[in-house]
CSV table of C-alpha atoms in Angstrom, one decimal:
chain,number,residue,atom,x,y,z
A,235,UNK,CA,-1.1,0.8,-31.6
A,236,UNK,CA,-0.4,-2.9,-30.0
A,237,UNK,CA,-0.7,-3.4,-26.4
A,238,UNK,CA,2.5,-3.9,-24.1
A,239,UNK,CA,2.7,-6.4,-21.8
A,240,UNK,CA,4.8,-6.5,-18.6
A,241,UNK,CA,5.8,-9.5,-16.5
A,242,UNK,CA,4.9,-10.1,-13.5
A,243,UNK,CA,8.4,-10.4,-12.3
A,244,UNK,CA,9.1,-6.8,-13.5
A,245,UNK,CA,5.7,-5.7,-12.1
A,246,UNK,CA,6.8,-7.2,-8.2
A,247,UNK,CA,10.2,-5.3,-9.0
A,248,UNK,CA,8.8,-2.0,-9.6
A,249,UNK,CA,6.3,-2.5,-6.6
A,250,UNK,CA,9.3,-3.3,-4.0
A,251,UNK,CA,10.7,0.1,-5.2
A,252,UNK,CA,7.6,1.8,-3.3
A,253,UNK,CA,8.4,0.6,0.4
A,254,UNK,CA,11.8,0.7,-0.3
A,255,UNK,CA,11.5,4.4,-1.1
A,256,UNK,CA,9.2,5.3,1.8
A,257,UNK,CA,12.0,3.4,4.2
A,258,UNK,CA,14.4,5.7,2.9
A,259,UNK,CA,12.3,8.5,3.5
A,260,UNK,CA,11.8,7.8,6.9
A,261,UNK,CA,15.6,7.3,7.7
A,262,UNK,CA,16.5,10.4,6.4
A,263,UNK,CA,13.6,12.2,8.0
A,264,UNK,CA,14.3,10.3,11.5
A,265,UNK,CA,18.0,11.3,11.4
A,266,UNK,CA,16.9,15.3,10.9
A,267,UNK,CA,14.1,14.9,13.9
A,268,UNK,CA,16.0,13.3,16.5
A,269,UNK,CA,14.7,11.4,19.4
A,270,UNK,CA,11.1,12.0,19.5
A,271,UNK,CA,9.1,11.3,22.8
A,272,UNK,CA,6.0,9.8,21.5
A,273,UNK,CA,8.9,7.0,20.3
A,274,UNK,CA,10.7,6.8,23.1
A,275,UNK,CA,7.5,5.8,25.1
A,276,UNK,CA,7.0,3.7,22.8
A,277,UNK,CA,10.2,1.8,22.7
A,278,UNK,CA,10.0,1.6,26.3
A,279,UNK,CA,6.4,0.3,26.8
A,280,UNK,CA,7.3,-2.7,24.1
A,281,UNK,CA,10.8,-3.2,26.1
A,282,UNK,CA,12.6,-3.2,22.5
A,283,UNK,CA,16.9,-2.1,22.4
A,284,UNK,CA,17.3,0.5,20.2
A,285,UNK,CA,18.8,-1.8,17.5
A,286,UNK,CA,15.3,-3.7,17.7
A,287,UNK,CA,13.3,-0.4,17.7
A,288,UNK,CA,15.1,1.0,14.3
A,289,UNK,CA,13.6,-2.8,12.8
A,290,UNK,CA,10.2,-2.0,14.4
A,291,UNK,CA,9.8,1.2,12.6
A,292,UNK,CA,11.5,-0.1,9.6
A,293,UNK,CA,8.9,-2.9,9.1
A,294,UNK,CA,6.3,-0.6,10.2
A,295,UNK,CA,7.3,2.3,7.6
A,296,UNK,CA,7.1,-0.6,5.1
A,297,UNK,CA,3.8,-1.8,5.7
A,298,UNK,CA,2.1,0.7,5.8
A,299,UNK,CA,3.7,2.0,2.2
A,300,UNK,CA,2.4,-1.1,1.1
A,301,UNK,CA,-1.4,-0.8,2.6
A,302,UNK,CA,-1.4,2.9,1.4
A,303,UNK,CA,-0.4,2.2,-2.1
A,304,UNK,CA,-2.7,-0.6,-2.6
A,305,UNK,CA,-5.6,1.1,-0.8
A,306,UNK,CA,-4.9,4.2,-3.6
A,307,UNK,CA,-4.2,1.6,-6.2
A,308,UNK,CA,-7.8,-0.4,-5.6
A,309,UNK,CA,-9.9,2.7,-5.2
A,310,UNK,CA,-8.2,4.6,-8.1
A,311,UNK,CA,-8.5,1.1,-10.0
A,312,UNK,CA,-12.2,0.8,-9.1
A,313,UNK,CA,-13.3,4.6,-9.9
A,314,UNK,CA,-11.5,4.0,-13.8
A,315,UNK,CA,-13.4,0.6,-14.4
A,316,UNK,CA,-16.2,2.6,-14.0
A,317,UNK,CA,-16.4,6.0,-15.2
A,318,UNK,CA,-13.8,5.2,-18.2
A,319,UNK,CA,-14.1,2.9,-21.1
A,320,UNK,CA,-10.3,3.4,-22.0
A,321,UNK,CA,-8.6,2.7,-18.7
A,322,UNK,CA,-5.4,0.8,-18.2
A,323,UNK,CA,-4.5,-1.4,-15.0
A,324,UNK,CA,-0.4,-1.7,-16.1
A,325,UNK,CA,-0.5,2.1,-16.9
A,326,UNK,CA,-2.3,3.1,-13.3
A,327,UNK,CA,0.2,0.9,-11.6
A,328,UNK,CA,3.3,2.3,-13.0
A,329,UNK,CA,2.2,5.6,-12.5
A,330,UNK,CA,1.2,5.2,-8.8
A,331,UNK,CA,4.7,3.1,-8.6
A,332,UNK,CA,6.4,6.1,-10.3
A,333,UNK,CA,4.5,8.7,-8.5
A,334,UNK,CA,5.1,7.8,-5.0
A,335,UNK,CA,8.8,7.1,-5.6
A,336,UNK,CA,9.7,10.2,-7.4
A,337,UNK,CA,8.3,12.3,-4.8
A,338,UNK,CA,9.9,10.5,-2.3
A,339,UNK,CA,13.4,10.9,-4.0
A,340,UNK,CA,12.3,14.6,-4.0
A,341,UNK,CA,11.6,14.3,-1.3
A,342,UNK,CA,14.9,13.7,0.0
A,343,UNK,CA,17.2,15.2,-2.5
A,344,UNK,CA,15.6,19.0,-2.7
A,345,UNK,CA,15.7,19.2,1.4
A,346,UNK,CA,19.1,18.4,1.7
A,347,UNK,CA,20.5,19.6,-1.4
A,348,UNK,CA,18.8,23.0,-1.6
A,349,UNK,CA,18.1,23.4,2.2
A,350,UNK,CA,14.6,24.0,1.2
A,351,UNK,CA,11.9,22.3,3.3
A,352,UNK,CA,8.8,20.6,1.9
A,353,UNK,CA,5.7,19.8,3.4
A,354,UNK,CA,3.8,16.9,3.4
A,355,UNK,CA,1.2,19.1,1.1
A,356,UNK,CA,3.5,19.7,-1.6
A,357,UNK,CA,5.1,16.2,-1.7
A,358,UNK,CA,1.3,15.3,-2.3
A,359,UNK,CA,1.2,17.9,-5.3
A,360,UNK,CA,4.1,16.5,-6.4
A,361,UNK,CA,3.3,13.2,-6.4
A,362,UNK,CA,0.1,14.2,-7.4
A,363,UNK,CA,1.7,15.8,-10.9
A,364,UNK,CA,3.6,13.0,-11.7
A,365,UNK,CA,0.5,10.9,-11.8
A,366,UNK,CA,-1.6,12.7,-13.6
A,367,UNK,CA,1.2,13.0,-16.2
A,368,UNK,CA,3.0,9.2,-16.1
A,369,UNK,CA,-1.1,8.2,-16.4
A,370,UNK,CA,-1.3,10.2,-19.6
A,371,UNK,CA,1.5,9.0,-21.3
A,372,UNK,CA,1.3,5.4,-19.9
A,373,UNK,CA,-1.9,4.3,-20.7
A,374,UNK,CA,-1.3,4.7,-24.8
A,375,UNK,CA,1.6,2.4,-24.7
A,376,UNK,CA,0.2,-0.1,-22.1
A,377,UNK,CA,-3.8,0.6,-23.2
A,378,UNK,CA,-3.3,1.3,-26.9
A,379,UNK,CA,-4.7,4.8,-26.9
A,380,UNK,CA,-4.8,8.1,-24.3
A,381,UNK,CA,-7.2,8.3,-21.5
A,382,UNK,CA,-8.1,11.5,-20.6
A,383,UNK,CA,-11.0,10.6,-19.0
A,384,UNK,CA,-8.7,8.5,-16.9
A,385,UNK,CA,-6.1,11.2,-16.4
A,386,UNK,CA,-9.0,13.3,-14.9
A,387,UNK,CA,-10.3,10.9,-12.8
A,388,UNK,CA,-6.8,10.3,-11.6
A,389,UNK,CA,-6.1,14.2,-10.7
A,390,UNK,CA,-10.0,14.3,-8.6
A,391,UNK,CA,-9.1,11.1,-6.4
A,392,UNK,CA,-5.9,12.1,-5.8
A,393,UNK,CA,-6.3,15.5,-5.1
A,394,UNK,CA,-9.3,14.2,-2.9
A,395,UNK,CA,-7.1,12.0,-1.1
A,396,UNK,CA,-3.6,12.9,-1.1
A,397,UNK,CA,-3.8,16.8,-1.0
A,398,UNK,CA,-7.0,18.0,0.4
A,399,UNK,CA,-6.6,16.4,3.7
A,400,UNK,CA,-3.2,18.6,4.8
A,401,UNK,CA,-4.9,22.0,4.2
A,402,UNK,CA,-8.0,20.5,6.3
A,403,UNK,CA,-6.6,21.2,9.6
């Protein structure tokens, strides 16, 4: 089966989904916690209005999306150049892309739709699922063939960093 290739363009358009997600996130998670006083301390220690505040946290949910995913995308990235001859960069980028952002539209939709709550654990097994399962599929049509090795290796890392650390406590 022949390779795909993706832009670059596309590739930077799928990547700004990923903060953009996690800001969304956070203003529908701010609006259901209120005023918190860790924030409020804060705000007042920095001197910021509340209009400049709301930026701060903006920018700050933003970055540190963008650190986390490319801290999971490097490590994940690194651990498949190793242990697996079959491994695709364009397929483990699309499925971290696709992974964070679908749990994060879970995220938001089942709370307030079902009036269920989710914890930070199961967004993680969500997220999690997704990919595992985009990483399977992906990596024939970007890598020319499955990678189960890959797939594996995808599950261990991010059940060793993305779900293990919330039952720790």
């Amino acid at each position: 089966m022949k390779k795909e290739k993706v832009s670059w363009l596309t590739n930077l358009i799928y990547f700004i989904l990923v903060p953009v997600s996690q800001i969304i996130v956070y203003i529908f998670s701010s609006k259901s916690l209120g005023e918190i006083t860790n924030l409020l301390a804060i705000k007042e220690k920095l001197g910021l209005s509340t209009e400049q505040f709301k930026n701060f946290q903006l920018g700050l949910a933003a970055l540190v999306s963008i650190i986390t995913f490319l801290v999971l995308f490097i490590i994940d990235w690194l651990l498949l150049k190793l242990l697996s001859s079959r491994s695709s960069t364009q397929a483990l980028f699309m499925s971290l892309v696709l992974g964070i952002v679908i749990s994060n539209l879970l995220g938001i939709i089942i709370p307030n739709t079902l009036d269920l709550k989710i914890t930070q654990g199961i967004m993680a097994l969500i997220q999690l699922l997704i990919v595992m399962f985009t990483y399977s599929k992906l990596s024939k049509k970007y890598g020319g063939r499955h990678d189960r090795t890959g797939t594996i290796i995808l599950g261990i890392t991010s059940l060793a960093l993305g779900i293990i650390p919330y039952f720790i406590h």
